């Protein structure tokens, strides 16, 4: 099918995008990569009266690494994460996550920030930013504001952005040496939407887990940190017994989506299976045999 | 770009030729290529970015032309399957698809050729795993992919057909 008629405008700056949002009202949509929006428009599930193209904002597709963060421009594409952007634990990890997002031609267009703004429960980047306690920088009619990742996702496809705000930058804190990362995703086909995503970061010192972060995506309406699973791990040396307990703790916390792709209890079972796998992966990177 | 209402007069640079076209904002690039520019080599499959039949190169990289509006492609270099052959001579990748029987019904072929063209023109080493991952971007319902992989591998390895 074809989209309904709409007005097309190009933003030249982030401020310009905000004022165009004000001009066209709440039925206008921002167009970044368009890899989710345009299919929805082709099927007429989305019927915006106007599209405000952000691709014409110059110097907006950057990624830059500072001592503490990776700063991601609002128009940076997924494909930019297929190669290492930093040293340290995220060096190989971000490409590992990125390669789970759809396929190459989709990653060429789709944007990191667009993925956050869309807030699909099955999005890899949404789970990643929650796992790292990242920050979203939004430009709005009253200027710029920073939103913590844990405050950003409100429900499926719903964020705390207001109608006249646009994401201009995303900041991911780097992990220190000593952290090790695991990523597990289950989907029916390669490149398809995830039924469950587990991201596990472990800080391991002399064979003992000093800190743990476990984030679950694709299961609930928003990605969530599994705090009780994390506390199962701290103070222990990595072993399959505590990994299993962490998986069980995380699955108890889950408030799963029920949809035609999987039942809620199936998603919880996936969490139980994928958490130990992600933890083993992180421990293996630390040179430990589980 | 000159616009009146939702209509836009744009110039599209396709395979080195500039096409002056008038399009509605809602016209996708693939519809414009086919209906306004007469370039029907690029196929329309699913119209939601899954099948890859409409893959073209925009500024050197493969994109789904069903997920890009024509107005977004102004001032960009677009390459389609019509631009691959040179005066009736197949490009290397087209010749390899012929030699290795990398097509049957041919529906996915224009998209596959553009995807493969991007891969071989990058002039970077491509491991088998990456080759499979890239080719998996596009759907083929007849070949079973093995002959497509062989054809692309042959060109990557510089085999002369």
Tab-separated table of C-alpha atoms in Angstrom:
chain	number	residue	atom	x	y	z
A	1	UNK	CA	0.000	0.000	0.000
A	2	UNK	CA	0.970	3.672	-0.156
A	3	UNK	CA	1.037	6.337	2.553
A	4	UNK	CA	-1.746	8.901	2.889
A	5	UNK	CA	-0.912	12.394	1.577
A	6	UNK	CA	1.216	14.480	3.910
A	7	UNK	CA	3.235	17.656	3.877
A	8	UNK	CA	7.012	17.162	3.731
A	9	UNK	CA	9.388	19.666	5.266
A	10	UNK	CA	13.089	19.633	5.975
A	11	UNK	CA	14.558	20.838	9.243
A	12	UNK	CA	17.888	22.620	8.983
A	13	UNK	CA	18.678	22.688	12.718
A	14	UNK	CA	17.343	20.995	15.875
A	15	UNK	CA	15.642	24.269	16.856
A	16	UNK	CA	14.069	24.392	13.427
A	17	UNK	CA	12.704	20.869	13.943
A	18	UNK	CA	11.146	21.965	17.231
A	19	UNK	CA	9.497	25.016	15.697
A	20	UNK	CA	8.161	22.926	12.785
A	21	UNK	CA	6.693	20.493	15.336
A	22	UNK	CA	4.929	23.483	16.897
A	23	UNK	CA	3.727	24.654	13.495
A	24	UNK	CA	2.285	21.334	12.278
A	25	UNK	CA	0.813	20.167	15.562
A	26	UNK	CA	0.622	16.810	17.233
A	27	UNK	CA	-0.178	14.821	14.061
A	28	UNK	CA	3.225	15.675	12.586
A	29	UNK	CA	6.000	13.082	12.777
A	30	UNK	CA	9.757	13.417	12.819
A	31	UNK	CA	11.489	11.441	10.066
A	32	UNK	CA	14.927	10.102	10.977
A	33	UNK	CA	15.883	6.730	9.433
A	34	UNK	CA	12.268	5.913	8.667
A	35	UNK	CA	12.858	2.182	8.905
A	36	UNK	CA	9.928	1.743	11.289
A	37	UNK	CA	7.861	4.836	10.504
A	38	UNK	CA	7.728	4.394	6.723
A	39	UNK	CA	6.522	0.746	6.840
A	40	UNK	CA	3.829	1.886	9.286
A	41	UNK	CA	2.899	4.668	6.842
A	42	UNK	CA	2.921	2.296	3.861
A	43	UNK	CA	0.421	0.130	5.730
A	44	UNK	CA	-1.472	3.263	6.821
A	45	UNK	CA	-1.072	2.302	10.442
A	46	UNK	CA	0.558	5.732	10.779
A	47	UNK	CA	-1.139	8.689	9.076
A	48	UNK	CA	0.893	11.790	9.926
A	49	UNK	CA	-0.306	15.062	8.392
A	50	UNK	CA	3.275	16.235	8.039
A	51	UNK	CA	6.772	14.757	8.064
A	52	UNK	CA	9.654	16.815	9.376
A	53	UNK	CA	12.811	15.395	7.871
A	54	UNK	CA	15.751	15.485	10.299
A	55	UNK	CA	18.223	14.058	7.764
A	56	UNK	CA	18.899	17.583	6.517
A	57	UNK	CA	20.329	18.733	9.871
A	58	UNK	CA	24.076	18.955	9.322
A	59	UNK	CA	26.665	17.456	11.695
A	60	UNK	CA	23.998	15.388	13.416
A	61	UNK	CA	25.185	11.849	12.603
A	62	UNK	CA	28.353	11.926	14.706
A	63	UNK	CA	29.588	9.560	17.364
A	64	UNK	CA	32.357	10.867	19.582
A	65	UNK	CA	34.061	9.203	22.478
A	66	UNK	CA	35.188	11.199	25.507
A	67	UNK	CA	36.977	9.910	28.640
A	68	UNK	CA	33.662	9.009	30.202
A	69	UNK	CA	31.014	8.689	27.487
A	70	UNK	CA	30.127	7.874	23.931
A	71	UNK	CA	28.104	10.807	22.621
A	72	UNK	CA	25.756	9.839	19.818
A	73	UNK	CA	24.313	12.458	17.480
A	74	UNK	CA	20.573	12.340	16.895
A	75	UNK	CA	21.049	11.092	13.337
A	76	UNK	CA	23.820	8.497	13.933
A	77	UNK	CA	22.896	5.263	12.136
A	78	UNK	CA	22.915	1.765	13.586
A	79	UNK	CA	25.642	0.726	11.135
A	80	UNK	CA	28.107	3.106	12.850
A	81	UNK	CA	28.054	0.727	15.828
A	82	UNK	CA	29.050	-2.287	13.734
A	83	UNK	CA	32.674	-1.227	14.274
A	84	UNK	CA	34.403	-0.454	17.601
A	85	UNK	CA	33.943	3.139	18.802
A	86	UNK	CA	35.897	2.911	22.023
A	87	UNK	CA	38.436	0.868	23.925
A	88	UNK	CA	37.496	-1.053	27.022
A	89	UNK	CA	34.608	-3.430	27.679
A	90	UNK	CA	32.237	-1.791	25.174
A	91	UNK	CA	34.729	-2.092	22.330
A	92	UNK	CA	33.526	-5.462	21.071
A	93	UNK	CA	30.205	-5.353	22.864
A	94	UNK	CA	28.450	-2.576	20.934
A	95	UNK	CA	29.172	-4.213	17.535
A	96	UNK	CA	27.897	-7.505	18.968
A	97	UNK	CA	24.603	-5.840	19.921
A	98	UNK	CA	24.360	-3.764	16.741
A	99	UNK	CA	24.602	-6.795	14.486
A	100	UNK	CA	21.376	-8.122	15.965
A	101	UNK	CA	19.448	-5.149	14.593
A	102	UNK	CA	17.630	-6.131	11.408
A	103	UNK	CA	19.938	-6.326	8.358
A	104	UNK	CA	22.669	-4.194	6.788
A	105	UNK	CA	20.495	-1.987	4.515
A	106	UNK	CA	18.151	-1.256	7.423
A	107	UNK	CA	21.117	-0.452	9.697
A	108	UNK	CA	22.417	1.935	7.023
A	109	UNK	CA	19.351	4.168	7.492
A	110	UNK	CA	17.858	3.443	10.913
A	111	UNK	CA	19.124	5.658	13.734
A	112	UNK	CA	20.082	4.969	17.348
A	113	UNK	CA	18.054	7.931	18.660
A	114	UNK	CA	15.073	7.071	16.461
A	115	UNK	CA	15.059	3.621	17.967
A	116	UNK	CA	14.894	5.106	21.480
A	117	UNK	CA	12.157	7.569	20.495
A	118	UNK	CA	10.079	4.755	19.004
A	119	UNK	CA	10.521	2.734	22.229
A	120	UNK	CA	9.678	-0.663	20.835
A	121	UNK	CA	9.888	-3.138	23.731
A	122	UNK	CA	11.994	-5.431	21.512
A	123	UNK	CA	14.634	-2.779	20.728
A	124	UNK	CA	18.236	-3.682	21.492
A	125	UNK	CA	19.298	-0.059	21.990
A	126	UNK	CA	16.507	0.616	24.489
A	127	UNK	CA	17.733	-2.295	26.631
A	128	UNK	CA	21.344	-1.201	26.183
A	129	UNK	CA	20.848	2.384	27.345
A	130	UNK	CA	18.933	1.221	30.413
A	131	UNK	CA	21.707	-1.276	31.212
A	132	UNK	CA	24.303	1.515	31.072
A	133	UNK	CA	22.235	4.260	32.797
A	134	UNK	CA	22.606	6.490	29.761
A	135	UNK	CA	21.171	9.939	29.177
A	136	UNK	CA	18.910	11.286	26.452
A	137	UNK	CA	19.363	14.937	25.489
A	138	UNK	CA	16.146	16.436	24.109
A	139	UNK	CA	15.673	19.779	22.396
A	140	UNK	CA	12.292	21.382	23.013
A	141	UNK	CA	10.581	24.751	22.823
A	142	UNK	CA	11.996	25.655	26.256
A	143	UNK	CA	15.541	24.626	25.335
A	144	UNK	CA	17.516	21.519	26.112
A	145	UNK	CA	16.905	18.964	28.861
A	146	UNK	CA	18.586	15.730	29.908
A	147	UNK	CA	16.490	12.661	30.639
A	148	UNK	CA	17.841	9.620	32.487
A	149	UNK	CA	17.249	6.379	30.586
A	150	UNK	CA	15.304	4.897	33.497
A	151	UNK	CA	12.890	7.849	33.372
A	152	UNK	CA	12.623	7.827	29.588
A	153	UNK	CA	10.627	4.693	28.766
A	154	UNK	CA	7.039	5.012	29.963
A	155	UNK	CA	5.308	2.139	28.203
A	156	UNK	CA	5.412	0.278	24.885
A	157	UNK	CA	5.970	2.895	22.131
A	158	UNK	CA	5.656	5.669	24.734
A	159	UNK	CA	8.442	7.844	26.109
A	160	UNK	CA	8.639	10.859	28.383
A	161	UNK	CA	9.376	13.113	25.391
A	162	UNK	CA	6.719	15.776	24.926
A	163	UNK	CA	5.044	16.501	21.573
A	164	UNK	CA	7.480	19.248	20.706
A	165	UNK	CA	10.734	17.588	21.732
A	166	UNK	CA	13.343	15.883	19.608
A	167	UNK	CA	16.356	13.800	20.675
A	168	UNK	CA	19.490	15.657	19.636
A	169	UNK	CA	22.051	13.523	21.435
A	170	UNK	CA	22.349	10.322	23.434
A	171	UNK	CA	25.128	9.706	25.964
A	172	UNK	CA	26.292	6.243	26.922
A	173	UNK	CA	28.610	6.052	29.949
A	174	UNK	CA	31.695	3.931	29.321
A	175	UNK	CA	32.451	0.943	31.531
A	176	UNK	CA	35.794	0.782	33.363
A	177	UNK	CA	38.261	-2.018	32.813
A	178	UNK	CA	37.179	-4.882	35.024
A	179	UNK	CA	33.635	-4.944	33.628
A	180	UNK	CA	32.652	-7.774	31.292
A	181	UNK	CA	29.546	-7.804	29.121
A	182	UNK	CA	27.233	-10.524	27.919
A	183	UNK	CA	24.399	-10.253	25.379
A	184	UNK	CA	21.745	-12.813	24.589
A	185	UNK	CA	18.757	-12.441	22.322
A	186	UNK	CA	16.116	-14.886	21.201
A	187	UNK	CA	14.156	-14.279	18.017
A	188	UNK	CA	12.381	-16.630	15.631
A	189	UNK	CA	14.500	-15.604	12.639
A	190	UNK	CA	17.810	-13.771	12.297
A	191	UNK	CA	17.111	-10.032	12.121
A	192	UNK	CA	13.580	-10.437	13.442
A	193	UNK	CA	12.136	-8.777	16.541
A	194	UNK	CA	13.448	-10.171	19.808
A	195	UNK	CA	11.153	-12.160	22.079
A	196	UNK	CA	13.667	-11.648	24.862
A	197	UNK	CA	16.936	-9.744	25.262
A	198	UNK	CA	19.309	-10.073	28.204
A	199	UNK	CA	22.222	-7.719	28.749
A	200	UNK	CA	24.515	-8.578	31.656
A	201	UNK	CA	27.464	-6.485	32.844
A	202	UNK	CA	29.669	-7.991	35.564
A	203	UNK	CA	32.481	-6.303	37.433
A	204	UNK	CA	34.814	-9.101	38.403
A	205	UNK	CA	37.816	-8.600	40.668
A	206	UNK	CA	40.094	-11.505	41.602
A	207	UNK	CA	37.404	-14.005	40.703
A	208	UNK	CA	34.641	-12.325	42.723
A	209	UNK	CA	31.654	-10.400	41.341
A	210	UNK	CA	31.878	-6.876	42.790
A	211	UNK	CA	28.948	-5.403	40.890
A	212	UNK	CA	26.343	-6.657	38.440
A	213	UNK	CA	23.828	-5.098	36.093
A	214	UNK	CA	21.211	-7.183	34.379
A	215	UNK	CA	18.771	-5.590	31.951
A	216	UNK	CA	15.879	-7.423	30.324
A	217	UNK	CA	14.357	-6.224	27.028
A	218	UNK	CA	11.620	-7.542	24.767
A	219	UNK	CA	9.776	-9.142	27.677
A	220	UNK	CA	7.903	-6.334	29.453
A	221	UNK	CA	6.491	-3.153	27.910
A	222	UNK	CA	9.751	-1.371	28.754
A	223	UNK	CA	13.284	-2.636	29.401
A	224	UNK	CA	13.982	-3.138	33.112
A	225	UNK	CA	16.893	-3.763	35.455
A	226	UNK	CA	16.535	-6.988	37.434
A	227	UNK	CA	17.752	-5.706	40.808
A	228	UNK	CA	17.036	-8.883	42.781
A	229	UNK	CA	18.946	-10.933	40.217
A	230	UNK	CA	21.868	-8.526	40.461
A	231	UNK	CA	22.011	-8.835	44.249
A	232	UNK	CA	22.046	-12.660	43.991
A	233	UNK	CA	25.406	-12.319	42.256
A	234	UNK	CA	27.364	-9.700	44.183
A	235	UNK	CA	30.020	-11.115	46.505
A	236	UNK	CA	30.060	-14.533	44.852
A	237	UNK	CA	32.474	-16.072	42.436
A	238	UNK	CA	30.821	-16.748	39.084
A	239	UNK	CA	29.306	-20.239	38.995
A	240	UNK	CA	26.408	-21.921	37.280
A	241	UNK	CA	24.435	-22.273	40.529
A	242	UNK	CA	24.167	-18.534	41.184
A	243	UNK	CA	23.636	-17.837	37.481
A	244	UNK	CA	20.581	-20.102	37.553
A	245	UNK	CA	19.312	-18.361	40.690
A	246	UNK	CA	19.798	-14.977	39.021
A	247	UNK	CA	17.806	-16.191	35.998
A	248	UNK	CA	14.960	-17.324	38.252
A	249	UNK	CA	14.991	-14.024	40.156
A	250	UNK	CA	14.867	-12.035	36.906
A	251	UNK	CA	11.990	-14.076	35.500
A	252	UNK	CA	9.946	-13.508	38.692
A	253	UNK	CA	10.382	-9.734	38.225
A	254	UNK	CA	9.167	-9.824	34.625
A	255	UNK	CA	5.684	-8.554	33.811
A	256	UNK	CA	5.586	-10.131	30.366
A	257	UNK	CA	3.804	-9.062	27.192
A	258	UNK	CA	1.352	-11.574	25.738
A	259	UNK	CA	1.162	-11.421	21.949
A	260	UNK	CA	0.770	-13.758	18.959
A	261	UNK	CA	4.545	-14.279	18.883
A	262	UNK	CA	4.889	-15.682	22.396
A	263	UNK	CA	2.924	-16.164	25.591
A	264	UNK	CA	3.975	-14.435	28.779
A	265	UNK	CA	5.118	-17.641	30.422
A	266	UNK	CA	7.233	-18.490	27.371
A	267	UNK	CA	8.937	-15.099	27.627
A	268	UNK	CA	9.617	-15.737	31.330
A	269	UNK	CA	11.138	-19.101	30.457
A	270	UNK	CA	13.359	-17.354	27.928
A	271	UNK	CA	14.568	-14.979	30.656
A	272	UNK	CA	15.359	-17.950	32.896
A	273	UNK	CA	17.446	-19.459	30.108
A	274	UNK	CA	19.099	-16.355	28.675
A	275	UNK	CA	20.215	-14.714	31.944
A	276	UNK	CA	22.600	-17.576	32.845
A	277	UNK	CA	23.872	-17.642	29.253
A	278	UNK	CA	24.600	-13.901	29.266
A	279	UNK	CA	26.325	-14.223	32.663
A	280	UNK	CA	28.443	-17.127	31.415
A	281	UNK	CA	29.384	-15.123	28.357
A	282	UNK	CA	30.560	-12.208	30.534
A	283	UNK	CA	32.486	-14.560	32.835
A	284	UNK	CA	34.129	-16.289	29.908
A	285	UNK	CA	35.361	-12.897	28.678
A	286	UNK	CA	36.859	-12.448	32.148
A	287	UNK	CA	38.857	-15.624	31.501
A	288	UNK	CA	36.842	-17.713	33.925
A	289	UNK	CA	35.592	-21.190	33.125
A	290	UNK	CA	32.027	-21.832	34.204
B	1	UNK	CA	13.340	21.627	-4.622
B	2	UNK	CA	10.281	23.598	-5.709
B	3	UNK	CA	7.068	22.685	-3.982
B	4	UNK	CA	3.418	23.590	-4.263
B	5	UNK	CA	1.078	21.958	-1.769
B	6	UNK	CA	2.297	18.413	-1.291
B	7	UNK	CA	3.880	18.250	-4.748
B	8	UNK	CA	7.573	18.716	-5.315
B	9	UNK	CA	9.649	19.282	-8.430
B	10	UNK	CA	12.902	17.451	-7.877
B	11	UNK	CA	15.976	16.348	-9.755
B	12	UNK	CA	17.059	12.765	-9.257
B	13	UNK	CA	20.526	11.647	-10.310
B	14	UNK	CA	20.043	8.034	-11.347
B	15	UNK	CA	22.922	6.092	-12.849
B	16	UNK	CA	24.554	9.381	-13.817
B	17	UNK	CA	21.493	10.782	-15.604
B	18	UNK	CA	19.470	13.603	-14.093
B	19	UNK	CA	15.706	13.077	-14.163
B	20	UNK	CA	13.397	16.063	-13.582
B	21	UNK	CA	10.271	14.734	-11.945
B	22	UNK	CA	7.201	16.052	-10.197
B	23	UNK	CA	6.245	13.891	-7.238
B	24	UNK	CA	3.882	13.867	-4.309
B	25	UNK	CA	5.715	13.866	-0.995
B	26	UNK	CA	4.204	10.444	-0.303
B	27	UNK	CA	5.822	8.844	-3.368
B	28	UNK	CA	8.475	6.358	-2.322
B	29	UNK	CA	11.744	6.261	-4.220
B	30	UNK	CA	10.934	2.860	-5.729
B	31	UNK	CA	7.570	4.029	-7.066
B	32	UNK	CA	9.236	7.090	-8.542
B	33	UNK	CA	11.978	5.059	-10.211
B	34	UNK	CA	9.404	2.770	-11.783
B	35	UNK	CA	6.488	5.064	-12.576
B	36	UNK	CA	8.116	8.452	-13.170
B	37	UNK	CA	11.546	7.525	-14.517
B	38	UNK	CA	10.596	4.387	-16.445
B	39	UNK	CA	13.229	2.338	-14.629
B	40	UNK	CA	11.289	-0.823	-13.853
B	41	UNK	CA	14.316	-2.984	-13.112
B	42	UNK	CA	13.976	-2.268	-9.400
B	43	UNK	CA	11.199	-4.461	-8.043
B	44	UNK	CA	8.596	-3.757	-5.385
B	45	UNK	CA	8.033	-6.618	-2.995
B	46	UNK	CA	6.775	-6.187	0.510
B	47	UNK	CA	6.825	-2.402	0.905
B	48	UNK	CA	7.908	-2.694	4.494
B	49	UNK	CA	11.618	-3.256	4.240
B	50	UNK	CA	11.691	-6.999	4.792
B	51	UNK	CA	12.216	-8.553	1.360
B	52	UNK	CA	14.939	-6.343	-0.132
B	53	UNK	CA	13.686	-6.647	-3.728
B	54	UNK	CA	13.774	-2.832	-3.995
B	55	UNK	CA	17.376	-2.453	-2.756
B	56	UNK	CA	19.264	0.298	-4.607
B	57	UNK	CA	22.477	2.157	-3.812
B	58	UNK	CA	22.070	5.712	-2.526
B	59	UNK	CA	25.346	7.599	-2.147
B	60	UNK	CA	27.133	4.274	-2.341
B	61	UNK	CA	25.261	2.278	0.273
B	62	UNK	CA	22.403	-0.197	-0.051
B	63	UNK	CA	19.007	1.086	1.059
B	64	UNK	CA	15.432	-0.092	0.797
B	65	UNK	CA	13.923	2.231	-1.809
B	66	UNK	CA	10.416	1.436	-0.481
B	67	UNK	CA	11.394	3.049	2.837
B	68	UNK	CA	12.739	6.281	1.421
B	69	UNK	CA	10.641	9.020	-0.126
B	70	UNK	CA	11.730	10.325	-3.513
B	71	UNK	CA	11.962	13.861	-2.096
B	72	UNK	CA	14.651	12.579	0.276
B	73	UNK	CA	16.801	11.334	-2.592
B	74	UNK	CA	17.325	14.695	-4.263
B	75	UNK	CA	21.015	15.629	-4.588
B	76	UNK	CA	22.051	12.050	-3.915
B	77	UNK	CA	23.650	9.582	-6.319
B	78	UNK	CA	21.249	6.733	-6.970
B	79	UNK	CA	22.338	3.509	-8.648
B	80	UNK	CA	19.913	0.899	-9.884
B	81	UNK	CA	20.251	-2.420	-11.688
B	82	UNK	CA	19.923	-0.605	-15.045
B	83	UNK	CA	23.262	1.074	-14.382
B	84	UNK	CA	25.287	-2.101	-13.855
B	85	UNK	CA	25.903	-3.261	-17.416
B	86	UNK	CA	28.277	-1.194	-19.539
B	87	UNK	CA	27.216	-0.927	-23.189
B	88	UNK	CA	25.556	-4.308	-23.125
B	89	UNK	CA	28.364	-5.996	-21.207
B	90	UNK	CA	27.439	-7.468	-17.851
B	91	UNK	CA	29.203	-6.176	-14.751
B	92	UNK	CA	31.359	-8.759	-12.983
B	93	UNK	CA	28.637	-9.511	-10.467
B	94	UNK	CA	25.967	-9.861	-13.167
B	95	UNK	CA	28.226	-12.215	-15.120
B	96	UNK	CA	28.863	-14.272	-11.996
B	97	UNK	CA	25.106	-14.525	-11.272
B	98	UNK	CA	24.733	-15.821	-14.845
B	99	UNK	CA	27.619	-18.261	-14.615
B	100	UNK	CA	26.680	-19.681	-11.231
B	101	UNK	CA	22.928	-19.836	-11.904
B	102	UNK	CA	22.354	-17.479	-8.998
B	103	UNK	CA	18.785	-16.775	-10.033
B	104	UNK	CA	15.708	-18.709	-10.928
B	105	UNK	CA	12.519	-16.640	-11.137
B	106	UNK	CA	14.542	-13.413	-11.067
B	107	UNK	CA	12.256	-11.417	-8.801
B	108	UNK	CA	14.850	-10.834	-6.082
B	109	UNK	CA	17.724	-10.470	-8.550
B	110	UNK	CA	17.837	-6.656	-8.985
B	111	UNK	CA	17.977	-6.189	-5.209
B	112	UNK	CA	20.482	-9.017	-4.782
B	113	UNK	CA	22.709	-7.555	-7.509
B	114	UNK	CA	22.755	-4.108	-5.904
B	115	UNK	CA	23.465	-5.539	-2.460
B	116	UNK	CA	26.256	-7.701	-3.904
B	117	UNK	CA	27.614	-4.751	-5.927
B	118	UNK	CA	27.994	-2.753	-2.712
B	119	UNK	CA	29.758	-5.673	-1.055
B	120	UNK	CA	32.292	-6.261	-3.836
B	121	UNK	CA	32.959	-2.567	-4.461
B	122	UNK	CA	33.909	-2.018	-0.811
B	123	UNK	CA	37.164	-3.792	-1.641
B	124	UNK	CA	37.419	-5.136	1.883
B	125	UNK	CA	38.029	-8.754	2.809
B	126	UNK	CA	34.699	-10.450	3.447
B	127	UNK	CA	34.603	-13.571	5.608
B	128	UNK	CA	32.052	-16.257	4.733
B	129	UNK	CA	30.082	-15.469	7.862
B	130	UNK	CA	29.770	-11.808	6.911
B	131	UNK	CA	28.901	-12.694	3.329
B	132	UNK	CA	26.053	-14.892	4.538
B	133	UNK	CA	24.898	-12.209	6.951
B	134	UNK	CA	24.805	-9.539	4.235
B	135	UNK	CA	23.082	-11.702	1.627
B	136	UNK	CA	20.523	-12.736	4.274
B	137	UNK	CA	19.320	-9.109	4.140
B	138	UNK	CA	17.318	-9.957	1.017
B	139	UNK	CA	14.800	-12.729	0.523
B	140	UNK	CA	15.074	-15.274	-2.261
B	141	UNK	CA	12.384	-17.920	-2.417
B	142	UNK	CA	13.884	-20.123	-5.127
B	143	UNK	CA	17.644	-20.508	-5.203
B	144	UNK	CA	18.226	-21.619	-1.646
B	145	UNK	CA	20.959	-18.933	-1.626
B	146	UNK	CA	23.878	-21.311	-2.244
B	147	UNK	CA	24.450	-20.228	-5.821
B	148	UNK	CA	24.106	-16.548	-4.895
B	149	UNK	CA	26.794	-17.026	-2.239
B	150	UNK	CA	29.016	-18.840	-4.761
B	151	UNK	CA	28.581	-16.074	-7.345
B	152	UNK	CA	29.414	-13.273	-4.914
B	153	UNK	CA	32.305	-15.240	-3.442
B	154	UNK	CA	33.743	-15.782	-6.940
B	155	UNK	CA	33.777	-12.038	-7.610
B	156	UNK	CA	35.182	-11.267	-4.152
B	157	UNK	CA	37.974	-13.750	-4.781
B	158	UNK	CA	38.692	-12.186	-8.157
B	159	UNK	CA	37.907	-15.337	-10.124
B	160	UNK	CA	37.647	-14.650	-13.831
B	161	UNK	CA	34.569	-16.302	-15.222
